[in-house]
Short mmCIF file of C-alpha atoms in Angstrom, two decimals:
data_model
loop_
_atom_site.label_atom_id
_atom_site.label_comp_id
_atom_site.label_asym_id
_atom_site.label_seq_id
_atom_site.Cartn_x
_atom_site.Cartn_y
_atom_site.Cartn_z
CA UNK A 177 79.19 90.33 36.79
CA UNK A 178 78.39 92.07 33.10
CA UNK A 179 76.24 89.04 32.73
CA UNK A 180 74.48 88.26 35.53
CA UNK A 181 74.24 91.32 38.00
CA UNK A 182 74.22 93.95 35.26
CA UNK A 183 70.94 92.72 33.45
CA UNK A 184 68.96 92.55 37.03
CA UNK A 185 70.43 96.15 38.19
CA UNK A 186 70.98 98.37 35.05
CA UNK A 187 70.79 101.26 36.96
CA UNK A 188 74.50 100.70 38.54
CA UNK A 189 76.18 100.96 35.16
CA UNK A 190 78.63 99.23 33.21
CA UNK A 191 81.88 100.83 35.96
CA UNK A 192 80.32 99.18 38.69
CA UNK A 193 81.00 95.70 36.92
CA UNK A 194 84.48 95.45 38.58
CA UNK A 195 86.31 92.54 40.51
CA UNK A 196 86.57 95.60 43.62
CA UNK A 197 83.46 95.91 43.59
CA UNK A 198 82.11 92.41 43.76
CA UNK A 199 84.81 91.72 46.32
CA UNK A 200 83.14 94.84 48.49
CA UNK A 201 79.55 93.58 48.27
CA UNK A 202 80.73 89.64 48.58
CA UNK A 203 82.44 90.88 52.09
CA UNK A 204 79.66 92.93 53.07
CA UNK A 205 76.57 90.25 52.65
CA UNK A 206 79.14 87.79 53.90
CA UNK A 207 79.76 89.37 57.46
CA UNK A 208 76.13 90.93 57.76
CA UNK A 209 74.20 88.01 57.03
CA UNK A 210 72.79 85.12 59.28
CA UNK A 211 70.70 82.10 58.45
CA UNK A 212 67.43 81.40 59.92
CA UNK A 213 67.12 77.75 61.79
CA UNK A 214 63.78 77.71 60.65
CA UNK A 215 65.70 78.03 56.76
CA UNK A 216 69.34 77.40 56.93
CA UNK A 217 69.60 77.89 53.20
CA UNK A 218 68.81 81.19 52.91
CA UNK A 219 70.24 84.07 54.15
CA UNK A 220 68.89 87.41 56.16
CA UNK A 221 70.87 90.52 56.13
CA UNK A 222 71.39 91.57 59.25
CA UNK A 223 73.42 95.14 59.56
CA UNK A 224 73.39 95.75 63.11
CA UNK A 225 76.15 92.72 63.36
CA UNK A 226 78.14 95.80 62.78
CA UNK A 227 77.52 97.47 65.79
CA UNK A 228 78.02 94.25 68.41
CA UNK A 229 81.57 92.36 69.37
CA UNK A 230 82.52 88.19 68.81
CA UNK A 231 83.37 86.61 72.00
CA UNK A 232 83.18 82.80 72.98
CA UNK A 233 81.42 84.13 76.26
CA UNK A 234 78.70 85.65 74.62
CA UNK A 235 76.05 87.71 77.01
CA UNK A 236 73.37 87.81 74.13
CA UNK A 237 72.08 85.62 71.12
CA UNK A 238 69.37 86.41 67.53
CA UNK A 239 66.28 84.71 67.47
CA UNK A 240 63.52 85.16 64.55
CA UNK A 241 60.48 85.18 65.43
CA UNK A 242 57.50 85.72 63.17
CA UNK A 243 55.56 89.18 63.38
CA UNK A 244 52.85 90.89 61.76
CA UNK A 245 48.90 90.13 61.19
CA UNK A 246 49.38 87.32 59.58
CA UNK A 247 53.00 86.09 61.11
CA UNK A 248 54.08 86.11 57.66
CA UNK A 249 56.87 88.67 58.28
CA UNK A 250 60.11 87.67 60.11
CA UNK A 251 62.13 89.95 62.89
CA UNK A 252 65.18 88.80 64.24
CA UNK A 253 65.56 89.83 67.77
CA UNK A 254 68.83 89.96 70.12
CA UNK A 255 68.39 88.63 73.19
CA UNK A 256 70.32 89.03 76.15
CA UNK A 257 71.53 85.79 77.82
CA UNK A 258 72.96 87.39 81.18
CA UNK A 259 72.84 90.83 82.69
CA UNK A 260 74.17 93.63 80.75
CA UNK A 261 74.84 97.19 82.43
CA UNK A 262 75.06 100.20 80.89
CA UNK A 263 77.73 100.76 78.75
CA UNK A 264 79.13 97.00 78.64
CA UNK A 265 80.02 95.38 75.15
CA UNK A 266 76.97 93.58 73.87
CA UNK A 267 78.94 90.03 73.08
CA UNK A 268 77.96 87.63 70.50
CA UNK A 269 79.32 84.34 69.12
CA UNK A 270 78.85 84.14 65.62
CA UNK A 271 78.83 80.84 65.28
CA UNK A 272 79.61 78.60 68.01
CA UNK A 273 80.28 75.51 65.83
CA UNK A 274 83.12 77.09 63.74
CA UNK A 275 86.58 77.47 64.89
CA UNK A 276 88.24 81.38 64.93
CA UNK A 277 90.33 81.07 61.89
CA UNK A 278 86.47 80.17 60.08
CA UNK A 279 85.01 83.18 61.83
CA UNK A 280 87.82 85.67 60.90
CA UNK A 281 87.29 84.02 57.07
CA UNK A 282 83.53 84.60 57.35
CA UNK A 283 83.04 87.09 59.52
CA UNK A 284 85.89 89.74 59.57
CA UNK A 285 86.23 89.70 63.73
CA UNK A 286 88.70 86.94 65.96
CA UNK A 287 88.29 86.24 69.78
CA UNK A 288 91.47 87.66 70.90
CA UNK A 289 90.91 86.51 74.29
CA UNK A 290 89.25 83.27 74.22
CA UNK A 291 89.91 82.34 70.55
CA UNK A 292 88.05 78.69 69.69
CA UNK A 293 91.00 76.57 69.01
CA UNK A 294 91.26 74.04 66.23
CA UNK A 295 91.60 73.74 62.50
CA UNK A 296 89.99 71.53 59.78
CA UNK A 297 92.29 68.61 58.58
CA UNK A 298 91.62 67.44 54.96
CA UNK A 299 92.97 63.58 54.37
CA UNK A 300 92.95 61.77 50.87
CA UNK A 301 94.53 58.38 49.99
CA UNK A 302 96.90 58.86 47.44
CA UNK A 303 95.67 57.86 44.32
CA UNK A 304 99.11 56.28 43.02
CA UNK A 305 98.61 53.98 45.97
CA UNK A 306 97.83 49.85 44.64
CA UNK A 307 95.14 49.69 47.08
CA UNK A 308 93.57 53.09 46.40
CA UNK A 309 90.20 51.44 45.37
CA UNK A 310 90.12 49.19 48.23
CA UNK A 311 91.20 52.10 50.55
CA UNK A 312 88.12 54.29 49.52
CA UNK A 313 85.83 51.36 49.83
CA UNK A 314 86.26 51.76 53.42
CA UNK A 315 86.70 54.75 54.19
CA UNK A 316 83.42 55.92 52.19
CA UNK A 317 81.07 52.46 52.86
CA UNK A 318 82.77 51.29 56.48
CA UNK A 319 83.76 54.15 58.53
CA UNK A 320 82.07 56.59 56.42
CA UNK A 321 83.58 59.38 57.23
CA UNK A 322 84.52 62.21 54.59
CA UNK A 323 88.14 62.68 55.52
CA UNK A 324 88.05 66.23 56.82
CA UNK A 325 88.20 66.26 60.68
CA UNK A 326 88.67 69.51 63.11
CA UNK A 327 91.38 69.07 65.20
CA UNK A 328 93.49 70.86 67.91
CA UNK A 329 96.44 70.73 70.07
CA UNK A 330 94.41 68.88 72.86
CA UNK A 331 91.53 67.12 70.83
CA UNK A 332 92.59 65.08 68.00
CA UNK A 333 90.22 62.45 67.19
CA UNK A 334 90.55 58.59 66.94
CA UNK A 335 89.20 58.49 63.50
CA UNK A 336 92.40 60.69 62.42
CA UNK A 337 94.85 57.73 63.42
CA UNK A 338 92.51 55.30 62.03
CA UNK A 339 92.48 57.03 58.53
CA UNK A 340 96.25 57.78 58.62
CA UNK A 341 96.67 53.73 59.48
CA UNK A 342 94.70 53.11 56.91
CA UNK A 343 95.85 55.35 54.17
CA UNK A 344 99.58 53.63 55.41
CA UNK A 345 98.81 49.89 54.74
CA UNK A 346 100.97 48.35 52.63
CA UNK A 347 103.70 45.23 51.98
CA UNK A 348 102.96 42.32 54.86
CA UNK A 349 100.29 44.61 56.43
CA UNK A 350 97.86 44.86 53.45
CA UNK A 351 96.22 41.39 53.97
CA UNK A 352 93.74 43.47 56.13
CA UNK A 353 92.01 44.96 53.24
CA UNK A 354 91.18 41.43 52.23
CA UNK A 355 87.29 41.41 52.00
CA UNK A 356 87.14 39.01 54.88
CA UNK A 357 88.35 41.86 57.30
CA UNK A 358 85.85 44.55 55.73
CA UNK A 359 83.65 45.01 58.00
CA UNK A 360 86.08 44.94 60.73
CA UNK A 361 88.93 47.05 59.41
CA UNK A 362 87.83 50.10 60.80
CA UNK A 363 88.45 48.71 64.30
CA UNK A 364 91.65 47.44 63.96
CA UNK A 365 92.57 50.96 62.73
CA UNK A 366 91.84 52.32 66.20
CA UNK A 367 94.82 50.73 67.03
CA UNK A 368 98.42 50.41 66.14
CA UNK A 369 98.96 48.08 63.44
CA UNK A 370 102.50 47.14 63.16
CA UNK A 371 106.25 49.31 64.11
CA UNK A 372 106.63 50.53 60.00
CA UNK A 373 102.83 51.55 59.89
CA UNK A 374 103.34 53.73 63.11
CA UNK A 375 106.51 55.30 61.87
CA UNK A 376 105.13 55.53 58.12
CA UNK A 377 102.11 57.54 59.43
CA UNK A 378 104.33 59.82 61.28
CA UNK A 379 106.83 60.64 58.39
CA UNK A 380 103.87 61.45 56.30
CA UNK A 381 102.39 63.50 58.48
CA UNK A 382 105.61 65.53 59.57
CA UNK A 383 106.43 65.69 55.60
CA UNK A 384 102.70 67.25 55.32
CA UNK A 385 103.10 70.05 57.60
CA UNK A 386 106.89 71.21 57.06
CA UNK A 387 105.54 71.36 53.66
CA UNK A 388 102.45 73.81 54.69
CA UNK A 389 104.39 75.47 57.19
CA UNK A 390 107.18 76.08 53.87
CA UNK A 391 104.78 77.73 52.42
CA UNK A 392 104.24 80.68 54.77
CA UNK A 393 106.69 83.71 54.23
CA UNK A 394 107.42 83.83 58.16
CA UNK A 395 108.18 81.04 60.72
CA UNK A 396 106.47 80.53 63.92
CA UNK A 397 108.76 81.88 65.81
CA UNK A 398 109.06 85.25 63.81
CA UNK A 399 104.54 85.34 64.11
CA UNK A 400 105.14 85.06 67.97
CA UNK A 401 107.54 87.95 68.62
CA UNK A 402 105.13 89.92 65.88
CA UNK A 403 101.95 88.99 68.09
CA UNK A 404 104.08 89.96 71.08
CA UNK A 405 104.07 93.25 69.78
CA UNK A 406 101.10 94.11 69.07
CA UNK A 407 99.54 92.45 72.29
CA UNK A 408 101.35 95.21 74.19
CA UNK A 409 99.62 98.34 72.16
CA UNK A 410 95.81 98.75 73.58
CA UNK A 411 95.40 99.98 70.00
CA UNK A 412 96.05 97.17 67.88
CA UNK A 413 93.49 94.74 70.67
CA UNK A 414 91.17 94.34 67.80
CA UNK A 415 93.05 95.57 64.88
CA UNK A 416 93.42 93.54 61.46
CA UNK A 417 97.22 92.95 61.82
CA UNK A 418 96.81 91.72 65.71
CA UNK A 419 93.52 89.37 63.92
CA UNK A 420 95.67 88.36 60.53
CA UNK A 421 99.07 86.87 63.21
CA UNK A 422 96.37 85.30 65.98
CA UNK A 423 94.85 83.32 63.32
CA UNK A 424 98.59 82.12 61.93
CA UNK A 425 100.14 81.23 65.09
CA UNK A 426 97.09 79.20 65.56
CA UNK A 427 97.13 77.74 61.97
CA UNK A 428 100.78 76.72 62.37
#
């Protein structure tokens, strides 16, 4: 901050150089600020997010549109999508693509009522394995895909299995990385490959997630009589508490 931010805005002074406050101005551009289709790698501050409420059924959307003389100056306008009367909620999905645990990250705000399911699974082939190099051959120049897939109690997708398969092969199943089954691999990952593959993938996987859910201070059970709770008290509807236990019984 003293070396970057300071030299560009002098006139804030050497207190306002603080972890706080960086944290306070991070959060504010971060859940104020949209990106225009027309440049999705910049970013326009929009305050009046503020003012309007997340929801997966959404009775408005932004547009920008180009104003002025010369259309060189941008607006971004909110449009309404369905009728709105007087005094109802103006609704907006912040991004329709993410899932809500991304949009309580990014945004501050969870759909309490019609929260997006799903969360983003990161796989890797262990390193230590003997076939790691021939492993991330195909993953990266036969399926290519990148290993992270969003998945959900109802959707999980066949690439998952494939990649878990995969990242199982080993002892009499391992002749399929032989370079005469390259280009077909990928396929025959679709479907079961053998009894000890099956049950090796689904050891791993339960291993993986007692381990993550280890790591929370409170058990599933314990989040769900806690969201119980605060579903009952009108007050705490859209509250940070009610927000922070959503997104972890939906995480776990």
């Amino acid at each position: 901050l003293r070396e970057f931010a300071l030299p560009l805005l002098p006139s804030l002074g050497e207190g306002a150089a603080t972890k706080e406050a960086f944290l306070w101005a991070f959060g504010a551009l971060k859940t104020n600020a949209l990106r225009p289709f027309s440049q999705p790698q910049s970013l326009r501050i929009a305050p009046f997010l503020q003012m309007v409420s997340h929801s997966r059924r959404p009775n408005c959307n932004t547009k920008f549109s180009s104003s002025g003389i010369f259309k060189k100056d941008e607006t971004l306008d909110l449009v309404a999508t369905r009728p709105i009367r007087e005094g109802d909620p103006i609704l907006y999905d912040f991004d329709p693509t993410k899932t809500e645990i991304d949009i309580l990250v990014d945004y501050g705000v969870f759909d309490t009522e019609l929260p997006l399911g799903g969360m983003e699974l990161n796989l890797e082939i262990d390193e230590s394995d003997p076939y790691f190099d021939d492993k991330c051959d195909v993953v990266e120049e036969v399926a290519k895909v990148s290993g992270s897939f969003l998945v959900s109690e109802t959707d999980v997708p066949g690439d998952v299995l494939a990649f878990l398969r995969l990242s199982q092969l080993k002892d009499s199943d391992a002749f399929l990385l032989e370079p005469v089954f390259r280009n077909e691999i990928w396929g025959f990952m679709q479907d079961p490959v053998s009894a000890d593959n099956e049950s090796n993938v689904c050891e791993s996987m339960i291993q993986s997630c007692q381990g993550a859910l280890d790591e929370f201070p409170t058990t599933y059970e314990e989040d769900v009589e806690t969201l119980k709770g605060l579903i009952g008290d009108p007050a705490t509807k859209q509250g940070a508490e009610r927000m922070a236990v959503e997104a972890k019984v939906q995480e776990k």
